[in-house]
Short mmCIF file of C-alpha atoms and ligand atoms in Angstrom, two decimals:
data_model
loop_
_atom_site.label_atom_id
_atom_site.label_comp_id
_atom_site.label_asym_id
_atom_site.label_seq_id
_atom_site.Cartn_x
_atom_site.Cartn_y
_atom_site.Cartn_z
CA MET A 696 83.50 245.26 204.86
CA PRO A 697 84.17 246.20 201.88
CA GLN A 698 81.70 249.42 200.37
CA SER A 699 79.99 248.79 197.66
CA GLY A 700 80.38 251.12 194.93
CA PHE A 701 76.89 250.74 193.90
CA GLY A 702 75.58 253.11 196.82
CA PRO A 703 72.84 256.11 196.36
CA SER A 704 74.82 258.40 194.14
CA LYS A 705 73.86 262.00 193.32
CA LEU A 706 75.01 261.70 189.82
CA THR A 707 76.65 264.91 189.88
CA TYR A 708 79.00 264.64 186.60
CA GLN A 709 81.73 266.55 186.75
CA MET A 710 83.40 267.33 183.27
CA SER A 711 86.88 267.87 183.88
CA LYS A 712 88.70 270.08 181.50
CA VAL A 713 91.65 267.89 179.49
CA HIS A 714 92.27 268.77 176.72
CA ASN A 715 92.54 265.23 175.38
CA TYR A 716 94.05 264.56 171.23
CA SER A 717 94.36 260.81 172.48
CA ALA A 718 94.57 259.35 168.66
CA GLY A 719 91.21 256.58 169.11
CA PRO A 720 89.53 256.11 171.12
CA CYS A 721 89.22 260.41 171.82
CA ILE A 722 86.57 262.56 172.67
CA LEU A 723 83.24 262.71 173.03
CA PRO A 724 80.73 266.32 172.75
CA PRO A 725 80.51 266.94 176.51
CA GLU A 726 77.01 266.51 175.72
CA VAL A 727 76.91 263.46 174.24
CA MET A 728 78.42 261.49 177.23
CA ARG A 729 76.09 263.77 179.56
CA LYS A 730 72.82 261.70 177.58
CA ALA A 731 74.76 258.71 177.06
CA SER A 732 75.06 257.88 180.43
CA GLN A 733 71.36 259.18 181.96
CA SER A 734 70.22 256.21 179.07
CA VAL A 735 73.06 253.51 181.06
CA ILE A 736 70.22 254.93 184.33
CA GLU A 737 67.05 255.16 182.05
CA LEU A 738 65.79 255.42 178.20
CA ASP A 739 64.23 258.51 177.66
CA GLY A 740 61.46 258.64 180.66
CA ILE A 741 59.92 255.10 180.07
CA GLY A 742 61.51 253.20 183.35
CA LEU A 743 63.84 251.29 181.93
CA SER A 744 67.67 251.62 181.29
CA LEU A 745 69.26 251.41 177.29
CA ILE A 746 70.66 248.49 178.17
CA GLU A 747 68.50 246.46 179.56
CA ILE A 748 65.71 246.20 176.95
CA SER A 749 65.24 244.03 173.98
CA HIS A 750 66.82 245.27 170.21
CA ARG A 751 63.57 244.63 169.13
CA SER A 752 61.96 246.88 171.48
CA LYS A 753 60.14 249.82 169.26
CA GLU A 754 62.94 252.15 171.46
CA PHE A 755 65.58 250.72 170.35
CA VAL A 756 64.20 250.13 166.64
CA ALA A 757 63.92 253.34 166.78
CA ILE A 758 67.62 254.73 167.74
CA MET A 759 69.11 251.77 164.34
CA GLU A 760 66.74 253.36 161.97
CA LYS A 761 67.65 256.77 163.35
CA ALA A 762 71.03 256.13 163.28
CA ARG A 763 71.09 254.65 159.66
CA GLY A 764 69.24 257.93 158.44
CA LEU A 765 71.43 260.24 160.23
CA VAL A 766 74.64 258.38 158.56
CA ARG A 767 72.33 258.47 155.74
CA GLU A 768 71.24 261.96 155.41
CA LEU A 769 74.82 263.78 156.60
CA LEU A 770 76.79 262.22 153.46
CA ASN A 771 73.88 261.72 150.95
CA VAL A 772 74.69 258.40 150.69
CA PRO A 773 72.62 257.48 147.30
CA ASP A 774 69.21 254.92 147.75
CA ASN A 775 71.00 252.27 146.50
CA TYR A 776 72.83 251.82 149.06
CA SER A 777 73.25 249.92 153.00
CA VAL A 778 74.00 252.13 155.75
CA LEU A 779 75.26 249.51 158.41
CA PHE A 780 75.76 249.47 162.15
CA LEU A 781 78.36 246.27 162.64
CA GLN A 782 80.41 244.81 164.64
CA GLY A 783 84.27 243.38 165.06
CA GLY A 784 85.61 246.65 164.22
CA ALA A 785 87.97 248.39 161.33
CA SER A 786 90.11 245.20 161.63
CA LEU A 787 87.82 242.64 160.81
CA GLY A 788 86.93 245.16 158.49
CA PHE A 789 89.76 244.04 156.41
CA TYR A 790 88.83 240.67 155.63
CA MET A 791 84.37 241.99 155.54
CA SER A 792 86.03 244.59 152.75
CA ALA A 793 87.66 241.61 150.94
CA ILE A 794 85.26 238.18 151.41
CA ASN A 795 82.65 240.40 150.22
CA PHE A 796 84.63 241.21 147.36
CA MET A 797 87.22 239.87 146.02
CA LYS A 798 86.66 236.75 143.41
CA ASN A 799 86.65 233.17 144.85
CA GLU A 800 88.62 232.56 141.50
CA GLY A 801 91.55 233.78 141.21
CA GLY A 802 90.63 237.01 143.21
CA LYS A 803 92.31 240.05 143.05
CA GLY A 804 92.79 243.11 145.00
CA ALA A 805 94.77 246.07 144.71
CA TYR A 806 95.15 248.76 147.22
CA VAL A 807 97.84 251.59 147.64
CA ASP A 808 99.95 251.06 151.28
CA THR A 809 100.03 253.67 153.42
CA GLY A 810 100.72 252.91 156.49
CA SER A 811 100.33 250.79 159.43
CA TRP A 812 96.94 250.19 158.82
CA SER A 813 96.04 249.54 154.70
CA ASN A 814 99.47 246.49 155.73
CA LYS A 815 96.56 245.27 158.27
CA ALA A 816 94.34 244.86 155.42
CA MET A 817 96.50 243.62 152.22
CA LYS A 818 97.15 240.77 155.36
CA GLU A 819 94.04 239.55 155.38
CA ALA A 820 93.00 239.58 151.75
CA ALA A 821 95.59 237.85 151.30
CA LEU A 822 93.70 235.24 153.29
CA LEU A 823 92.04 235.17 150.15
CA GLY A 824 92.93 236.20 147.31
CA GLU A 825 95.89 237.90 145.60
CA VAL A 826 97.10 241.42 146.60
CA ILE A 827 98.46 243.58 144.11
CA GLU A 828 100.65 246.69 145.99
CA THR A 829 99.95 249.22 143.51
CA ALA A 830 101.11 251.74 144.95
CA SER A 831 103.23 251.82 148.64
CA SER A 832 105.15 255.19 150.30
CA LYS A 833 107.26 253.32 152.36
CA ALA A 834 110.41 253.79 151.58
CA ASP A 835 110.06 256.62 152.82
CA ASN A 836 108.90 255.59 156.28
CA TYR A 837 105.25 256.99 155.03
CA THR A 838 105.57 260.74 155.13
CA HIS A 839 103.36 261.09 152.27
CA ILE A 840 100.44 259.58 150.26
CA PRO A 841 101.56 257.84 146.54
CA LYS A 842 100.52 259.45 143.40
CA GLY A 843 100.90 259.57 139.62
CA TYR A 844 100.20 255.10 140.02
CA THR A 845 97.07 253.33 138.00
CA VAL A 846 94.81 251.46 138.98
CA PRO A 847 95.37 247.19 137.51
CA ASP A 848 91.76 247.07 135.25
CA ASP A 849 91.82 243.37 136.06
CA ALA A 850 91.26 243.81 139.80
CA ASP A 851 88.18 242.45 141.65
CA TYR A 852 88.40 246.09 143.56
CA PHE A 853 90.68 249.08 144.35
CA HIS A 854 91.65 249.69 148.58
CA ILE A 855 92.39 252.71 150.11
CA THR A 856 92.77 254.10 153.52
CA SER A 857 91.50 257.83 153.41
CA ASN A 858 93.59 258.53 156.81
CA ASN A 859 97.03 257.26 158.01
CA THR A 860 95.95 258.01 161.74
CA ILE A 861 99.96 257.04 162.46
CA PHE A 862 101.08 258.68 160.48
CA GLY A 863 100.07 262.01 160.01
CA THR A 864 99.13 261.65 156.30
CA GLN A 865 95.03 261.59 154.48
CA PHE A 866 93.85 262.01 150.93
CA LYS A 867 93.57 265.13 149.77
CA SER A 868 91.04 263.95 146.65
CA PHE A 869 90.24 260.51 146.02
CA PRO A 870 92.00 258.88 143.06
CA GLU A 871 89.94 257.21 140.25
CA SER A 872 89.44 253.40 139.85
CA LYS A 873 87.25 251.86 136.96
CA VAL A 874 87.47 249.07 139.56
CA PRO A 875 84.99 248.79 142.51
CA MET A 876 86.78 251.25 145.25
CA LEU A 877 86.56 250.33 148.97
CA CYS A 878 87.72 252.22 152.46
CA ASP A 879 88.90 251.68 155.46
CA MET A 880 87.64 255.88 156.61
CA SER A 881 88.04 254.57 160.30
CA SER A 882 89.99 258.32 161.33
CA ASP A 883 88.52 260.72 158.84
CA ILE A 884 84.38 259.06 158.33
CA PHE A 885 82.38 262.89 159.07
CA SER A 886 85.48 265.11 159.59
CA LYS A 887 83.96 266.38 155.66
CA PRO A 888 81.92 265.66 152.75
CA VAL A 889 82.31 263.09 150.87
CA ASP A 890 81.00 261.80 147.29
CA VAL A 891 79.85 258.35 148.81
CA SER A 892 79.12 257.27 144.60
CA LYS A 893 83.15 257.06 144.17
CA PHE A 894 82.87 254.10 146.19
CA ASP A 895 81.46 251.04 146.47
CA LEU A 896 82.12 250.14 150.49
CA ILE A 897 83.13 252.66 153.06
CA TYR A 898 83.85 251.34 156.36
CA ALA A 899 85.16 252.88 159.73
CA GLY A 900 85.41 251.84 163.46
CA ALA A 901 83.19 254.26 165.91
CA GLN A 902 86.32 255.28 168.63
CA LYS A 903 87.18 258.09 165.93
CA ASN A 904 84.85 260.06 165.09
CA MET A 905 81.63 258.70 165.91
CA GLY A 906 80.51 257.56 169.00
CA PRO A 907 82.73 254.73 171.27
CA ALA A 908 84.48 251.89 170.65
CA GLY A 909 82.22 248.36 169.49
CA THR A 910 80.93 249.16 166.74
CA THR A 911 81.58 249.62 162.90
CA VAL A 912 80.06 251.32 159.43
CA TYR A 913 79.82 249.69 156.53
CA ILE A 914 78.51 252.02 153.84
CA VAL A 915 77.45 249.24 150.70
CA ASN A 916 76.33 249.48 147.19
CA LYS A 917 73.76 247.11 147.87
CA ASP A 918 74.32 246.53 143.78
CA ALA A 919 78.07 245.51 144.26
CA LEU A 920 77.07 242.61 146.28
CA GLY A 921 77.22 238.97 145.85
CA LYS A 922 78.78 238.31 142.32
CA THR A 923 82.42 236.41 144.23
CA GLY A 924 80.60 232.96 143.24
CA ARG A 925 82.29 232.60 147.01
CA LYS A 926 80.04 231.33 150.24
CA ILE A 927 80.48 233.41 153.05
CA PRO A 928 79.76 232.89 156.75
CA SER A 929 76.24 235.05 157.78
CA MET A 930 77.82 237.19 160.72
CA LEU A 931 80.50 238.47 157.62
CA ASP A 932 77.89 238.27 154.62
CA LEU A 933 77.47 242.09 153.79
CA ALA A 934 73.67 240.79 152.27
CA VAL A 935 73.06 239.26 155.07
CA HIS A 936 73.09 242.00 157.03
CA ASP A 937 71.36 244.37 155.10
CA SER A 938 69.11 241.98 154.31
CA LYS A 939 67.82 241.93 158.47
CA ASP A 940 68.05 245.72 158.72
CA SER A 941 71.35 245.64 160.09
CA MET A 942 69.13 243.67 163.57
CA PHE A 943 70.48 239.84 161.66
CA ASN A 944 71.89 239.38 165.54
CA THR A 945 71.56 241.50 168.25
CA PRO A 946 73.63 245.01 167.98
CA PRO A 947 76.39 247.15 170.40
CA VAL A 948 73.47 248.69 171.51
CA PHE A 949 74.88 251.01 173.76
CA SER A 950 77.25 252.28 171.20
CA VAL A 951 75.12 252.31 168.21
CA TYR A 952 72.94 254.51 170.71
CA VAL A 953 75.90 256.90 171.26
CA SER A 954 76.50 257.42 167.84
CA MET A 955 72.94 258.13 166.52
CA LEU A 956 73.48 261.28 169.82
CA THR A 957 76.85 262.62 168.45
CA LEU A 958 75.27 262.71 164.22
CA GLU A 959 72.67 264.41 165.96
CA TRP A 960 75.21 266.17 167.21
CA MET A 961 76.64 266.86 164.59
CA LYS A 962 73.45 268.06 162.71
CA SER A 963 72.59 270.19 165.77
CA LEU A 964 75.70 272.15 163.65
CA GLY A 965 75.83 272.28 160.30
CA GLY A 966 76.32 269.18 159.32
CA LEU A 967 79.62 267.96 157.48
CA GLU A 968 80.22 271.41 155.99
CA ALA A 969 80.67 273.19 159.41
CA MET A 970 82.74 269.72 160.49
CA GLN A 971 85.22 270.63 157.50
CA LYS A 972 85.45 273.69 158.49
CA ARG A 973 85.62 273.28 161.81
CA ASN A 974 88.56 271.08 161.21
CA GLU A 975 90.62 273.19 158.98
CA GLU A 976 90.93 275.69 160.95
CA LYS A 977 92.08 273.87 163.89
CA ALA A 978 94.70 271.82 161.61
CA ALA A 979 95.35 275.68 160.11
CA LEU A 980 96.42 276.71 163.30
CA LEU A 981 98.24 274.11 164.79
CA TYR A 982 99.76 273.35 161.55
CA ASN A 983 101.48 276.65 160.89
CA GLU A 984 102.68 277.26 164.78
CA ILE A 985 104.62 273.82 163.22
CA ASP A 986 106.05 275.33 160.88
CA ARG A 987 106.35 278.86 162.06
CA ASN A 988 107.94 277.44 165.39
CA PRO A 989 112.36 277.25 165.07
CA LEU A 990 111.36 274.74 167.84
CA PHE A 991 109.48 272.27 165.91
CA GLU A 992 109.41 270.87 162.85
CA GLY A 993 106.25 268.40 160.63
CA THR A 994 106.89 265.01 159.76
CA THR A 995 105.01 264.61 156.97
CA ALA A 996 105.11 266.12 153.21
CA ALA A 997 102.79 269.78 154.10
CA GLU A 998 100.24 268.49 150.67
CA ASP A 999 99.28 265.55 152.27
CA ARG A 1000 99.08 266.50 155.97
CA SER A 1001 96.33 265.14 157.64
CA THR A 1002 93.21 267.35 159.02
CA MET A 1003 92.75 264.87 162.72
CA ASN A 1004 96.18 263.65 163.09
CA ALA A 1005 99.18 265.42 163.11
CA THR A 1006 102.78 264.53 163.58
CA PHE A 1007 105.24 266.83 163.84
CA VAL A 1008 109.00 266.61 165.93
CA LEU A 1009 111.12 268.42 168.51
CA LYS A 1010 114.01 269.21 166.51
CA ASP A 1011 116.00 269.30 169.79
CA GLU A 1012 114.76 266.43 172.12
CA ALA A 1013 117.80 266.26 173.96
CA ALA A 1014 117.41 269.72 175.07
CA HIS A 1015 113.89 270.42 174.96
CA LYS A 1016 111.89 267.88 175.23
CA GLU A 1017 111.45 267.03 179.46
CA ARG A 1018 110.06 270.62 179.22
CA PHE A 1019 108.18 270.52 176.04
CA ASP A 1020 106.67 267.50 178.37
CA LYS A 1021 105.98 269.35 180.93
CA MET A 1022 104.73 271.85 179.88
CA TRP A 1023 102.05 270.55 177.86
CA ASN A 1024 101.51 267.77 181.20
CA ASP A 1025 100.88 270.98 182.70
CA ALA A 1026 98.39 272.48 181.02
CA ARG A 1027 96.75 269.32 181.68
CA ILE A 1028 96.55 268.09 177.99
CA SER A 1029 96.04 264.98 177.46
CA GLY A 1030 97.33 262.30 174.55
CA LEU A 1031 99.52 263.81 172.52
CA LYS A 1032 102.23 261.46 172.63
CA GLY A 1033 103.93 260.19 169.03
CA HIS A 1034 103.12 256.89 168.09
CA ARG A 1035 105.32 254.22 168.81
CA SER A 1036 106.57 253.53 164.99
CA VAL A 1037 107.02 257.07 164.17
CA GLY A 1038 107.96 259.23 167.62
CA GLY A 1039 108.30 262.28 169.05
CA TYR A 1040 104.38 263.97 168.79
CA ARG A 1041 100.34 263.39 167.44
CA ALA A 1042 97.92 265.60 168.23
CA SER A 1043 94.64 263.96 167.15
CA MET A 1044 92.09 267.08 166.02
CA TYR A 1045 89.43 264.80 165.91
CA ASN A 1046 85.57 266.57 165.99
CA ALA A 1047 84.80 267.34 169.33
CA LEU A 1048 87.88 268.74 170.01
CA PRO A 1049 87.65 272.05 170.54
CA LEU A 1050 89.46 275.00 168.74
CA GLU A 1051 90.01 276.69 172.05
CA SER A 1052 92.40 273.63 172.86
CA VAL A 1053 94.81 273.60 170.12
CA ALA A 1054 95.48 276.94 170.99
CA VAL A 1055 96.34 275.86 174.57
CA LEU A 1056 98.80 273.52 172.70
CA THR A 1057 99.83 276.24 169.68
CA ASP A 1058 100.15 278.86 173.90
CA VAL A 1059 102.75 276.54 175.16
CA MET A 1060 105.14 275.66 171.52
CA LYS A 1061 105.12 279.82 171.74
CA GLU A 1062 105.86 280.06 175.19
CA LEU A 1063 108.72 277.07 175.24
CA GLU A 1064 110.11 279.38 172.05
CA ARG A 1065 110.11 282.21 174.36
CA THR A 1066 111.91 280.68 176.74
CA ALA A 1067 113.95 278.26 175.94
C1 PLP B 553 92.65 252.67 164.57
C2 PLP B 553 92.03 252.39 162.78
C3 PLP B 553 91.78 250.70 163.20
C4 PLP B 553 91.62 249.46 163.58
O1 PLP B 553 89.83 249.81 164.14
P1 PLP B 553 89.73 248.56 164.60
O2 PLP B 553 88.30 249.19 166.04
O3 PLP B 553 90.95 248.79 166.57
O4 PLP B 553 89.63 247.50 164.82
C5 PLP B 553 91.65 250.39 161.04
N1 PLP B 553 92.56 251.49 160.43
C6 PLP B 553 92.03 252.53 160.72
C7 PLP B 553 92.72 254.29 159.43
C8 PLP B 553 92.05 253.77 162.27
O5 PLP B 553 92.07 254.61 162.33
#
């Protein structure tokens, strides 16, 4: 008889010590993971699991409201903005951002092309109207963030991707735009304070700095909605979701709950100023080693390099790759392989990655140099 996997269990949950550099889904704080796993057995002593209660129950409504409130508090979201926890990932956000902002008649969306994700956003928008490529760094394989362009003021909106997860570049300051600015902030939201009022829409998949995959946060200026003259399907209409307090249909309850726990964790550590300090320290440690170590080099322009995803290569792969790969694997580092379109290595250092994990990596890099 095969053994059922659901026999009596002691539920002693051991965190093994792996340094998790995964680009997404990615590392979450261990204390969040412990509380989340407990909630699946029983939520806060109510005798029921989080995933077997109604999303209309007072317990879950309180969780949703707390999660929305924490986003407001951490990002200092203005009162006329709505915070929504929806589904579909940022990949649906590409279309949703366009359909909620692009005019039905002669619609035009302007985009900065900083890599694969902005490209995908442009592709979805092109289904609805004209897409204007305001600037692009494609000719340089996206190694920098374009600068010195003007946003066309006859566009319905201007869309950017704040952090380029694959190529390792990041907007260090946001452009000025007279038309509504929309931003895919999937891979650097909550990594630092942001002036939300500069944007009419921010959207971000949860699985990089906020929680497990399954929910996407939308922060939208309510005054900017309802101006396209389009018929929008209910599930894609941000005004519909706002009117139902993010409960138009069953939300992804587990993802929202774990996101709430992570947001609480950020707040308990001092909020986004503290996250920024932590992230800048980690990035400085790694980039200084990449720049100092004669065996390595970064793949992006120094002024645009991302604090979240550091991309780098070995100068001489033939001589050092095999040994370096063995060394970081032996050091229990996981997820360091670069994206196939860049090659080399990518170290994703999201909020929950501790500084010690970066020190383990830089020690391995030093050791490689010492023993080369
Ligand atoms: C990961 C990522 C996406 C895709 O998110 P999904 O939730 O998989 O749809 C989009 N944009 C950026 C910047 C990302 O990092």
